[in-house]
Amino acid sequence: TRHDLSSEAIRLGRVLVELMPDTDTLGLLALMLLHESRREARSSNNDELILLEEQQRELWDRALIEEGCALVEQALRLHPVGTYALQAGIAAVHSTAASASDTDWNQIVGFYDLLLRAQPSPVVALNRAVAVAMRDGAAAGQELMKQIDIDRNLRDYQPAHAAQAELYRQQGQFAQAQASYRRAISLSQQDAQRRYLERRLAEMTEQTETT
């Protein structure tokens, strides 16, 4: 998202919170702030995509994180809790972890449990499966993905195939991983995203050829 567009969205979000401070407006503003806080760390100097777990956290904007987390606390105190507040809660857990290995995946899975109950969909189920994989291992996440039936329910959803490729790779199922990477690459609409996946596929292919 362009910086000027996200800045304007945040400005309008702050206006909405002043006028109507309910769980959805608070949660939406918090979500925008927490995502914006990571802008400088999302890509390299060569415009290469950098995933959240690989980002340099010292580049994150701590002022935006503090503001976003305070709004999350407000949003989660209101009932019923809105879906934006739950999504912002997940973003807050990521934003407050000192490192990727310190991420509280159990708490994130808990938020996804609530989100799946409030907004059941294959996309939410996919995100929960990824979180379970981070908490319990790739096999556990892959089992949940089988239940989602990605080829039928998320056939053209690029993140689903990218996530599936990574779980296959972690389990040493390289042929399936290659097929999923290629499908994800074919669905990528952003150059940085496509280059990242192509690099991951090339690295895995090279690794399998040398072992």
PDB file of C-alpha atoms in Angstrom:
ATOM      1  CA  THR A   1       0.000   0.000   0.000  1.00  0.00           C
ATOM      2  CA  ARG A   2       1.327   3.447  -0.897  1.00  0.00           C
ATOM      3  CA  HIS A   3       2.461   5.486   2.094  1.00  0.00           C
ATOM      4  CA  ASP A   4       0.252   8.457   1.211  1.00  0.00           C
ATOM      5  CA  LEU A   5      -2.835   6.246   0.953  1.00  0.00           C
ATOM      6  CA  SER A   6      -2.160   4.465   4.246  1.00  0.00           C
ATOM      7  CA  SER A   7      -1.490   7.790   5.982  1.00  0.00           C
ATOM      8  CA  GLU A   8      -4.812   9.145   4.757  1.00  0.00           C
ATOM      9  CA  ALA A   9      -6.603   5.964   5.849  1.00  0.00           C
ATOM     10  CA  ILE A  10      -5.089   6.311   9.326  1.00  0.00           C
ATOM     11  CA  ARG A  11      -6.107   9.984   9.485  1.00  0.00           C
ATOM     12  CA  LEU A  12      -9.690   9.079   8.609  1.00  0.00           C
ATOM     13  CA  GLY A  13      -9.568   6.223  11.125  1.00  0.00           C
ATOM     14  CA  ARG A  14      -8.605   8.626  13.888  1.00  0.00           C
ATOM     15  CA  VAL A  15     -11.523  10.889  12.917  1.00  0.00           C
ATOM     16  CA  LEU A  16     -13.906   7.922  13.074  1.00  0.00           C
ATOM     17  CA  VAL A  17     -12.619   6.906  16.503  1.00  0.00           C
ATOM     18  CA  GLU A  18     -13.268  10.430  17.769  1.00  0.00           C
ATOM     19  CA  LEU A  19     -16.818  10.326  16.420  1.00  0.00           C
ATOM     20  CA  MET A  20     -17.693   6.687  17.086  1.00  0.00           C
ATOM     21  CA  PRO A  21     -15.279   4.861  19.429  1.00  0.00           C
ATOM     22  CA  ASP A  22     -16.801   1.384  19.145  1.00  0.00           C
ATOM     23  CA  THR A  23     -15.002  -1.956  18.949  1.00  0.00           C
ATOM     24  CA  ASP A  24     -14.889  -1.961  15.136  1.00  0.00           C
ATOM     25  CA  THR A  25     -13.518   1.551  14.619  1.00  0.00           C
ATOM     26  CA  LEU A  26     -10.987   1.140  17.435  1.00  0.00           C
ATOM     27  CA  GLY A  27      -9.964  -2.257  16.090  1.00  0.00           C
ATOM     28  CA  LEU A  28      -9.668  -1.061  12.489  1.00  0.00           C
ATOM     29  CA  LEU A  29      -7.505   1.923  13.437  1.00  0.00           C
ATOM     30  CA  ALA A  30      -5.328  -0.293  15.630  1.00  0.00           C
ATOM     31  CA  LEU A  31      -4.916  -2.781  12.791  1.00  0.00           C
ATOM     32  CA  MET A  32      -3.882  -0.052  10.343  1.00  0.00           C
ATOM     33  CA  LEU A  33      -1.393   1.439  12.807  1.00  0.00           C
ATOM     34  CA  LEU A  34       0.206  -1.909  13.618  1.00  0.00           C
ATOM     35  CA  HIS A  35       0.597  -2.826   9.951  1.00  0.00           C
ATOM     36  CA  GLU A  36       1.966   0.621   9.135  1.00  0.00           C
ATOM     37  CA  SER A  37       4.516   0.306  11.951  1.00  0.00           C
ATOM     38  CA  ARG A  38       6.317  -2.406   9.965  1.00  0.00           C
ATOM     39  CA  ARG A  39       6.482  -0.540   6.638  1.00  0.00           C
ATOM     40  CA  GLU A  40      10.235   0.182   6.700  1.00  0.00           C
ATOM     41  CA  ALA A  41      11.092  -3.444   7.440  1.00  0.00           C
ATOM     42  CA  ARG A  42       8.901  -5.147   4.809  1.00  0.00           C
ATOM     43  CA  SER A  43      11.279  -4.925   1.864  1.00  0.00           C
ATOM     44  CA  SER A  44      15.019  -4.802   1.195  1.00  0.00           C
ATOM     45  CA  ASN A  45      16.972  -2.117  -0.655  1.00  0.00           C
ATOM     46  CA  ASN A  46      16.452  -4.238  -3.775  1.00  0.00           C
ATOM     47  CA  ASP A  47      12.692  -4.203  -3.192  1.00  0.00           C
ATOM     48  CA  GLU A  48      12.805  -7.853  -2.086  1.00  0.00           C
ATOM     49  CA  LEU A  49       9.915  -8.974   0.100  1.00  0.00           C
ATOM     50  CA  ILE A  50      10.883  -9.671   3.728  1.00  0.00           C
ATOM     51  CA  LEU A  51       8.488 -11.834   5.723  1.00  0.00           C
ATOM     52  CA  LEU A  52       7.476 -10.746   9.202  1.00  0.00           C
ATOM     53  CA  GLU A  53       9.615 -13.334  10.996  1.00  0.00           C
ATOM     54  CA  GLU A  54      12.715 -12.200   9.072  1.00  0.00           C
ATOM     55  CA  GLN A  55      12.227  -8.452   9.523  1.00  0.00           C
ATOM     56  CA  GLN A  56      14.631  -6.258  11.495  1.00  0.00           C
ATOM     57  CA  ARG A  57      12.411  -5.302  14.408  1.00  0.00           C
ATOM     58  CA  GLU A  58      14.503  -2.268  15.270  1.00  0.00           C
ATOM     59  CA  LEU A  59      13.078  -0.727  12.094  1.00  0.00           C
ATOM     60  CA  TRP A  60       9.516  -1.027  13.404  1.00  0.00           C
ATOM     61  CA  ASP A  61       7.892   2.234  14.482  1.00  0.00           C
ATOM     62  CA  ARG A  62       7.487   1.857  18.249  1.00  0.00           C
ATOM     63  CA  ALA A  63       5.261   4.928  18.595  1.00  0.00           C
ATOM     64  CA  LEU A  64       2.720   3.451  16.181  1.00  0.00           C
ATOM     65  CA  ILE A  65       2.931   0.094  17.955  1.00  0.00           C
ATOM     66  CA  GLU A  66       2.242   1.679  21.347  1.00  0.00           C
ATOM     67  CA  GLU A  67      -0.695   3.639  19.952  1.00  0.00           C
ATOM     68  CA  GLY A  68      -2.061   0.564  18.188  1.00  0.00           C
ATOM     69  CA  CYS A  69      -1.732  -1.696  21.233  1.00  0.00           C
ATOM     70  CA  ALA A  70      -3.515   0.850  23.453  1.00  0.00           C
ATOM     71  CA  LEU A  71      -6.400   0.899  20.984  1.00  0.00           C
ATOM     72  CA  VAL A  72      -6.476  -2.915  20.924  1.00  0.00           C
ATOM     73  CA  GLU A  73      -6.892  -2.978  24.687  1.00  0.00           C
ATOM     74  CA  GLN A  74      -9.807  -0.555  24.427  1.00  0.00           C
ATOM     75  CA  ALA A  75     -11.437  -2.486  21.580  1.00  0.00           C
ATOM     76  CA  LEU A  76     -11.176  -5.845  23.365  1.00  0.00           C
ATOM     77  CA  ARG A  77     -12.885  -4.445  26.473  1.00  0.00           C
ATOM     78  CA  LEU A  78     -16.058  -3.704  24.503  1.00  0.00           C
ATOM     79  CA  HIS A  79     -18.776  -6.305  23.880  1.00  0.00           C
ATOM     80  CA  PRO A  80     -19.401  -7.921  21.574  1.00  0.00           C
ATOM     81  CA  VAL A  81     -15.801  -7.805  20.400  1.00  0.00           C
ATOM     82  CA  GLY A  82     -15.562  -6.975  16.687  1.00  0.00           C
ATOM     83  CA  THR A  83     -13.616  -8.910  14.082  1.00  0.00           C
ATOM     84  CA  TYR A  84     -11.267  -5.971  13.452  1.00  0.00           C
ATOM     85  CA  ALA A  85     -10.412  -5.967  17.153  1.00  0.00           C
ATOM     86  CA  LEU A  86      -9.550  -9.674  17.003  1.00  0.00           C
ATOM     87  CA  GLN A  87      -7.376  -9.150  13.922  1.00  0.00           C
ATOM     88  CA  ALA A  88      -5.687  -6.225  15.646  1.00  0.00           C
ATOM     89  CA  GLY A  89      -5.118  -8.433  18.688  1.00  0.00           C
ATOM     90  CA  ILE A  90      -3.188 -10.862  16.493  1.00  0.00           C
ATOM     91  CA  ALA A  91      -1.140  -8.006  15.021  1.00  0.00           C
ATOM     92  CA  ALA A  92      -0.423  -6.721  18.537  1.00  0.00           C
ATOM     93  CA  VAL A  93       0.965 -10.095  19.656  1.00  0.00           C
ATOM     94  CA  HIS A  94       3.356 -10.048  16.687  1.00  0.00           C
ATOM     95  CA  SER A  95       4.296  -6.415  17.297  1.00  0.00           C
ATOM     96  CA  THR A  96       5.158  -6.853  20.977  1.00  0.00           C
ATOM     97  CA  ALA A  97       7.279  -9.995  20.591  1.00  0.00           C
ATOM     98  CA  ALA A  98      10.976  -9.220  21.095  1.00  0.00           C
ATOM     99  CA  SER A  99      11.868 -11.663  18.309  1.00  0.00           C
ATOM    100  CA  ALA A 100      10.116 -14.102  15.995  1.00  0.00           C
ATOM    101  CA  SER A 101      11.000 -16.993  18.321  1.00  0.00           C
ATOM    102  CA  ASP A 102       9.379 -15.146  21.233  1.00  0.00           C
ATOM    103  CA  THR A 103       6.004 -14.881  19.481  1.00  0.00           C
ATOM    104  CA  ASP A 104       3.153 -16.202  21.636  1.00  0.00           C
ATOM    105  CA  TRP A 105       1.603 -18.537  19.058  1.00  0.00           C
ATOM    106  CA  ASN A 106      -0.755 -20.009  21.627  1.00  0.00           C
ATOM    107  CA  GLN A 107      -2.329 -16.591  22.112  1.00  0.00           C
ATOM    108  CA  ILE A 108      -2.497 -16.048  18.354  1.00  0.00           C
ATOM    109  CA  VAL A 109      -4.255 -19.400  17.866  1.00  0.00           C
ATOM    110  CA  GLY A 110      -6.697 -18.327  20.585  1.00  0.00           C
ATOM    111  CA  PHE A 111      -7.497 -15.130  18.700  1.00  0.00           C
ATOM    112  CA  TYR A 112      -8.023 -17.130  15.510  1.00  0.00           C
ATOM    113  CA  ASP A 113     -10.366 -19.486  17.381  1.00  0.00           C
ATOM    114  CA  LEU A 114     -12.512 -16.487  18.293  1.00  0.00           C
ATOM    115  CA  LEU A 115     -12.237 -14.994  14.815  1.00  0.00           C
ATOM    116  CA  LEU A 116     -13.234 -18.275  13.159  1.00  0.00           C
ATOM    117  CA  ARG A 117     -16.291 -18.431  15.413  1.00  0.00           C
ATOM    118  CA  ALA A 118     -17.259 -14.837  14.611  1.00  0.00           C
ATOM    119  CA  GLN A 119     -16.354 -14.892  10.913  1.00  0.00           C
ATOM    120  CA  PRO A 120     -16.108 -18.478   9.629  1.00  0.00           C
ATOM    121  CA  SER A 121     -14.360 -18.636   6.262  1.00  0.00           C
ATOM    122  CA  PRO A 122     -11.676 -20.690   4.490  1.00  0.00           C
ATOM    123  CA  VAL A 123      -9.251 -17.740   4.686  1.00  0.00           C
ATOM    124  CA  VAL A 124      -9.565 -17.446   8.469  1.00  0.00           C
ATOM    125  CA  ALA A 125      -9.259 -21.226   8.770  1.00  0.00           C
ATOM    126  CA  LEU A 126      -6.094 -21.075   6.637  1.00  0.00           C
ATOM    127  CA  ASN A 127      -4.533 -18.392   8.829  1.00  0.00           C
ATOM    128  CA  ARG A 128      -5.387 -20.423  11.916  1.00  0.00           C
ATOM    129  CA  ALA A 129      -3.772 -23.504  10.338  1.00  0.00           C
ATOM    130  CA  VAL A 130      -0.563 -21.533   9.746  1.00  0.00           C
ATOM    131  CA  ALA A 131      -0.585 -20.355  13.368  1.00  0.00           C
ATOM    132  CA  VAL A 132      -1.125 -23.935  14.580  1.00  0.00           C
ATOM    133  CA  ALA A 133       1.809 -25.020  12.396  1.00  0.00           C
ATOM    134  CA  MET A 134       3.993 -22.404  14.069  1.00  0.00           C
ATOM    135  CA  ARG A 135       2.875 -23.617  17.494  1.00  0.00           C
ATOM    136  CA  ASP A 136       2.630 -27.381  17.004  1.00  0.00           C
ATOM    137  CA  GLY A 137       4.677 -28.130  13.890  1.00  0.00           C
ATOM    138  CA  ALA A 138       4.202 -28.333  10.133  1.00  0.00           C
ATOM    139  CA  ALA A 139       2.379 -31.687  10.211  1.00  0.00           C
ATOM    140  CA  ALA A 140      -0.327 -30.300  12.499  1.00  0.00           C
ATOM    141  CA  GLY A 141      -0.836 -27.296  10.246  1.00  0.00           C
ATOM    142  CA  GLN A 142      -0.892 -29.452   7.112  1.00  0.00           C
ATOM    143  CA  GLU A 143      -3.597 -31.661   8.601  1.00  0.00           C
ATOM    144  CA  LEU A 144      -5.795 -28.605   9.126  1.00  0.00           C
ATOM    145  CA  MET A 145      -5.107 -27.450   5.557  1.00  0.00           C
ATOM    146  CA  LYS A 146      -6.357 -30.805   4.266  1.00  0.00           C
ATOM    147  CA  GLN A 147      -9.640 -30.122   6.059  1.00  0.00           C
ATOM    148  CA  ILE A 148      -9.907 -26.730   4.335  1.00  0.00           C
ATOM    149  CA  ASP A 149      -9.439 -28.374   0.900  1.00  0.00           C
ATOM    150  CA  ILE A 150      -7.395 -25.581  -0.653  1.00  0.00           C
ATOM    151  CA  ASP A 151      -7.701 -26.870  -4.220  1.00  0.00           C
ATOM    152  CA  ARG A 152     -11.463 -26.499  -3.994  1.00  0.00           C
ATOM    153  CA  ASN A 153     -12.091 -23.630  -1.562  1.00  0.00           C
ATOM    154  CA  LEU A 154      -8.996 -21.442  -2.073  1.00  0.00           C
ATOM    155  CA  ARG A 155      -7.987 -22.472  -5.589  1.00  0.00           C
ATOM    156  CA  ASP A 156      -7.032 -18.951  -6.725  1.00  0.00           C
ATOM    157  CA  TYR A 157      -5.925 -17.555  -3.344  1.00  0.00           C
ATOM    158  CA  GLN A 158      -2.174 -17.035  -3.623  1.00  0.00           C
ATOM    159  CA  PRO A 159      -1.319 -17.006   0.129  1.00  0.00           C
ATOM    160  CA  ALA A 160      -2.913 -20.446   0.543  1.00  0.00           C
ATOM    161  CA  HIS A 161      -0.574 -22.062  -1.994  1.00  0.00           C
ATOM    162  CA  ALA A 162       2.443 -20.181  -0.622  1.00  0.00           C
ATOM    163  CA  ALA A 163       1.659 -21.378   2.914  1.00  0.00           C
ATOM    164  CA  GLN A 164       1.066 -24.921   1.724  1.00  0.00           C
ATOM    165  CA  ALA A 165       4.390 -24.897  -0.133  1.00  0.00           C
ATOM    166  CA  GLU A 166       6.240 -23.871   3.010  1.00  0.00           C
ATOM    167  CA  LEU A 167       4.651 -26.610   5.114  1.00  0.00           C
ATOM    168  CA  TYR A 168       5.432 -29.224   2.457  1.00  0.00           C
ATOM    169  CA  ARG A 169       9.041 -27.960   2.357  1.00  0.00           C
ATOM    170  CA  GLN A 170       9.418 -28.191   6.126  1.00  0.00           C
ATOM    171  CA  GLN A 171       8.273 -31.814   6.024  1.00  0.00           C
ATOM    172  CA  GLY A 172      10.631 -32.755   3.192  1.00  0.00           C
ATOM    173  CA  GLN A 173       7.801 -33.265   0.687  1.00  0.00           C
ATOM    174  CA  PHE A 174       9.679 -31.440  -2.036  1.00  0.00           C
ATOM    175  CA  ALA A 175       7.659 -32.476  -5.102  1.00  0.00           C
ATOM    176  CA  GLN A 176       4.449 -31.213  -3.502  1.00  0.00           C
ATOM    177  CA  ALA A 177       6.256 -28.075  -2.308  1.00  0.00           C
ATOM    178  CA  GLN A 178       7.512 -27.316  -5.817  1.00  0.00           C
ATOM    179  CA  ALA A 179       4.013 -27.664  -7.280  1.00  0.00           C
ATOM    180  CA  SER A 180       2.572 -25.354  -4.613  1.00  0.00           C
ATOM    181  CA  TYR A 181       5.339 -22.775  -5.070  1.00  0.00           C
ATOM    182  CA  ARG A 182       4.718 -22.730  -8.817  1.00  0.00           C
ATOM    183  CA  ARG A 183       0.988 -22.281  -8.294  1.00  0.00           C
ATOM    184  CA  ALA A 184       1.632 -19.447  -5.825  1.00  0.00           C
ATOM    185  CA  ILE A 185       4.051 -17.794  -8.265  1.00  0.00           C
ATOM    186  CA  SER A 186       1.505 -17.977 -11.073  1.00  0.00           C
ATOM    187  CA  LEU A 187      -1.061 -16.235  -8.854  1.00  0.00           C
ATOM    188  CA  SER A 188       1.299 -13.510  -7.563  1.00  0.00           C
ATOM    189  CA  GLN A 189       0.314 -10.006  -8.638  1.00  0.00           C
ATOM    190  CA  GLN A 190       3.201  -8.147  -6.985  1.00  0.00           C
ATOM    191  CA  ASP A 191       6.743  -8.318  -8.339  1.00  0.00           C
ATOM    192  CA  ALA A 192       8.349  -8.399  -4.880  1.00  0.00           C
ATOM    193  CA  GLN A 193       6.108 -11.266  -3.828  1.00  0.00           C
ATOM    194  CA  ARG A 194       6.810 -13.192  -7.028  1.00  0.00           C
ATOM    195  CA  ARG A 195      10.584 -12.732  -6.707  1.00  0.00           C
ATOM    196  CA  TYR A 196      10.526 -13.955  -3.112  1.00  0.00           C
ATOM    197  CA  LEU A 197       8.662 -17.137  -4.032  1.00  0.00           C
ATOM    198  CA  GLU A 198      10.904 -17.756  -7.035  1.00  0.00           C
ATOM    199  CA  ARG A 199      13.935 -17.466  -4.770  1.00  0.00           C
ATOM    200  CA  ARG A 200      12.438 -19.885  -2.235  1.00  0.00           C
ATOM    201  CA  LEU A 201      11.674 -22.378  -5.006  1.00  0.00           C
ATOM    202  CA  ALA A 202      15.193 -22.060  -6.457  1.00  0.00           C
ATOM    203  CA  GLU A 203      16.802 -22.515  -3.018  1.00  0.00           C
ATOM    204  CA  MET A 204      14.755 -25.618  -2.315  1.00  0.00           C
ATOM    205  CA  THR A 205      15.434 -27.073  -5.757  1.00  0.00           C
ATOM    206  CA  GLU A 206      19.167 -26.514  -5.337  1.00  0.00           C
ATOM    207  CA  GLN A 207      19.080 -28.109  -1.892  1.00  0.00           C
ATOM    208  CA  THR A 208      17.327 -31.242  -3.162  1.00  0.00           C
ATOM    209  CA  GLU A 209      19.759 -31.583  -6.075  1.00  0.00           C
ATOM    210  CA  THR A 210      22.807 -31.474  -3.790  1.00  0.00           C
ATOM    211  CA  THR A 211      21.528 -33.994  -1.214  1.00  0.00           C
TER     212      THR A 211
END
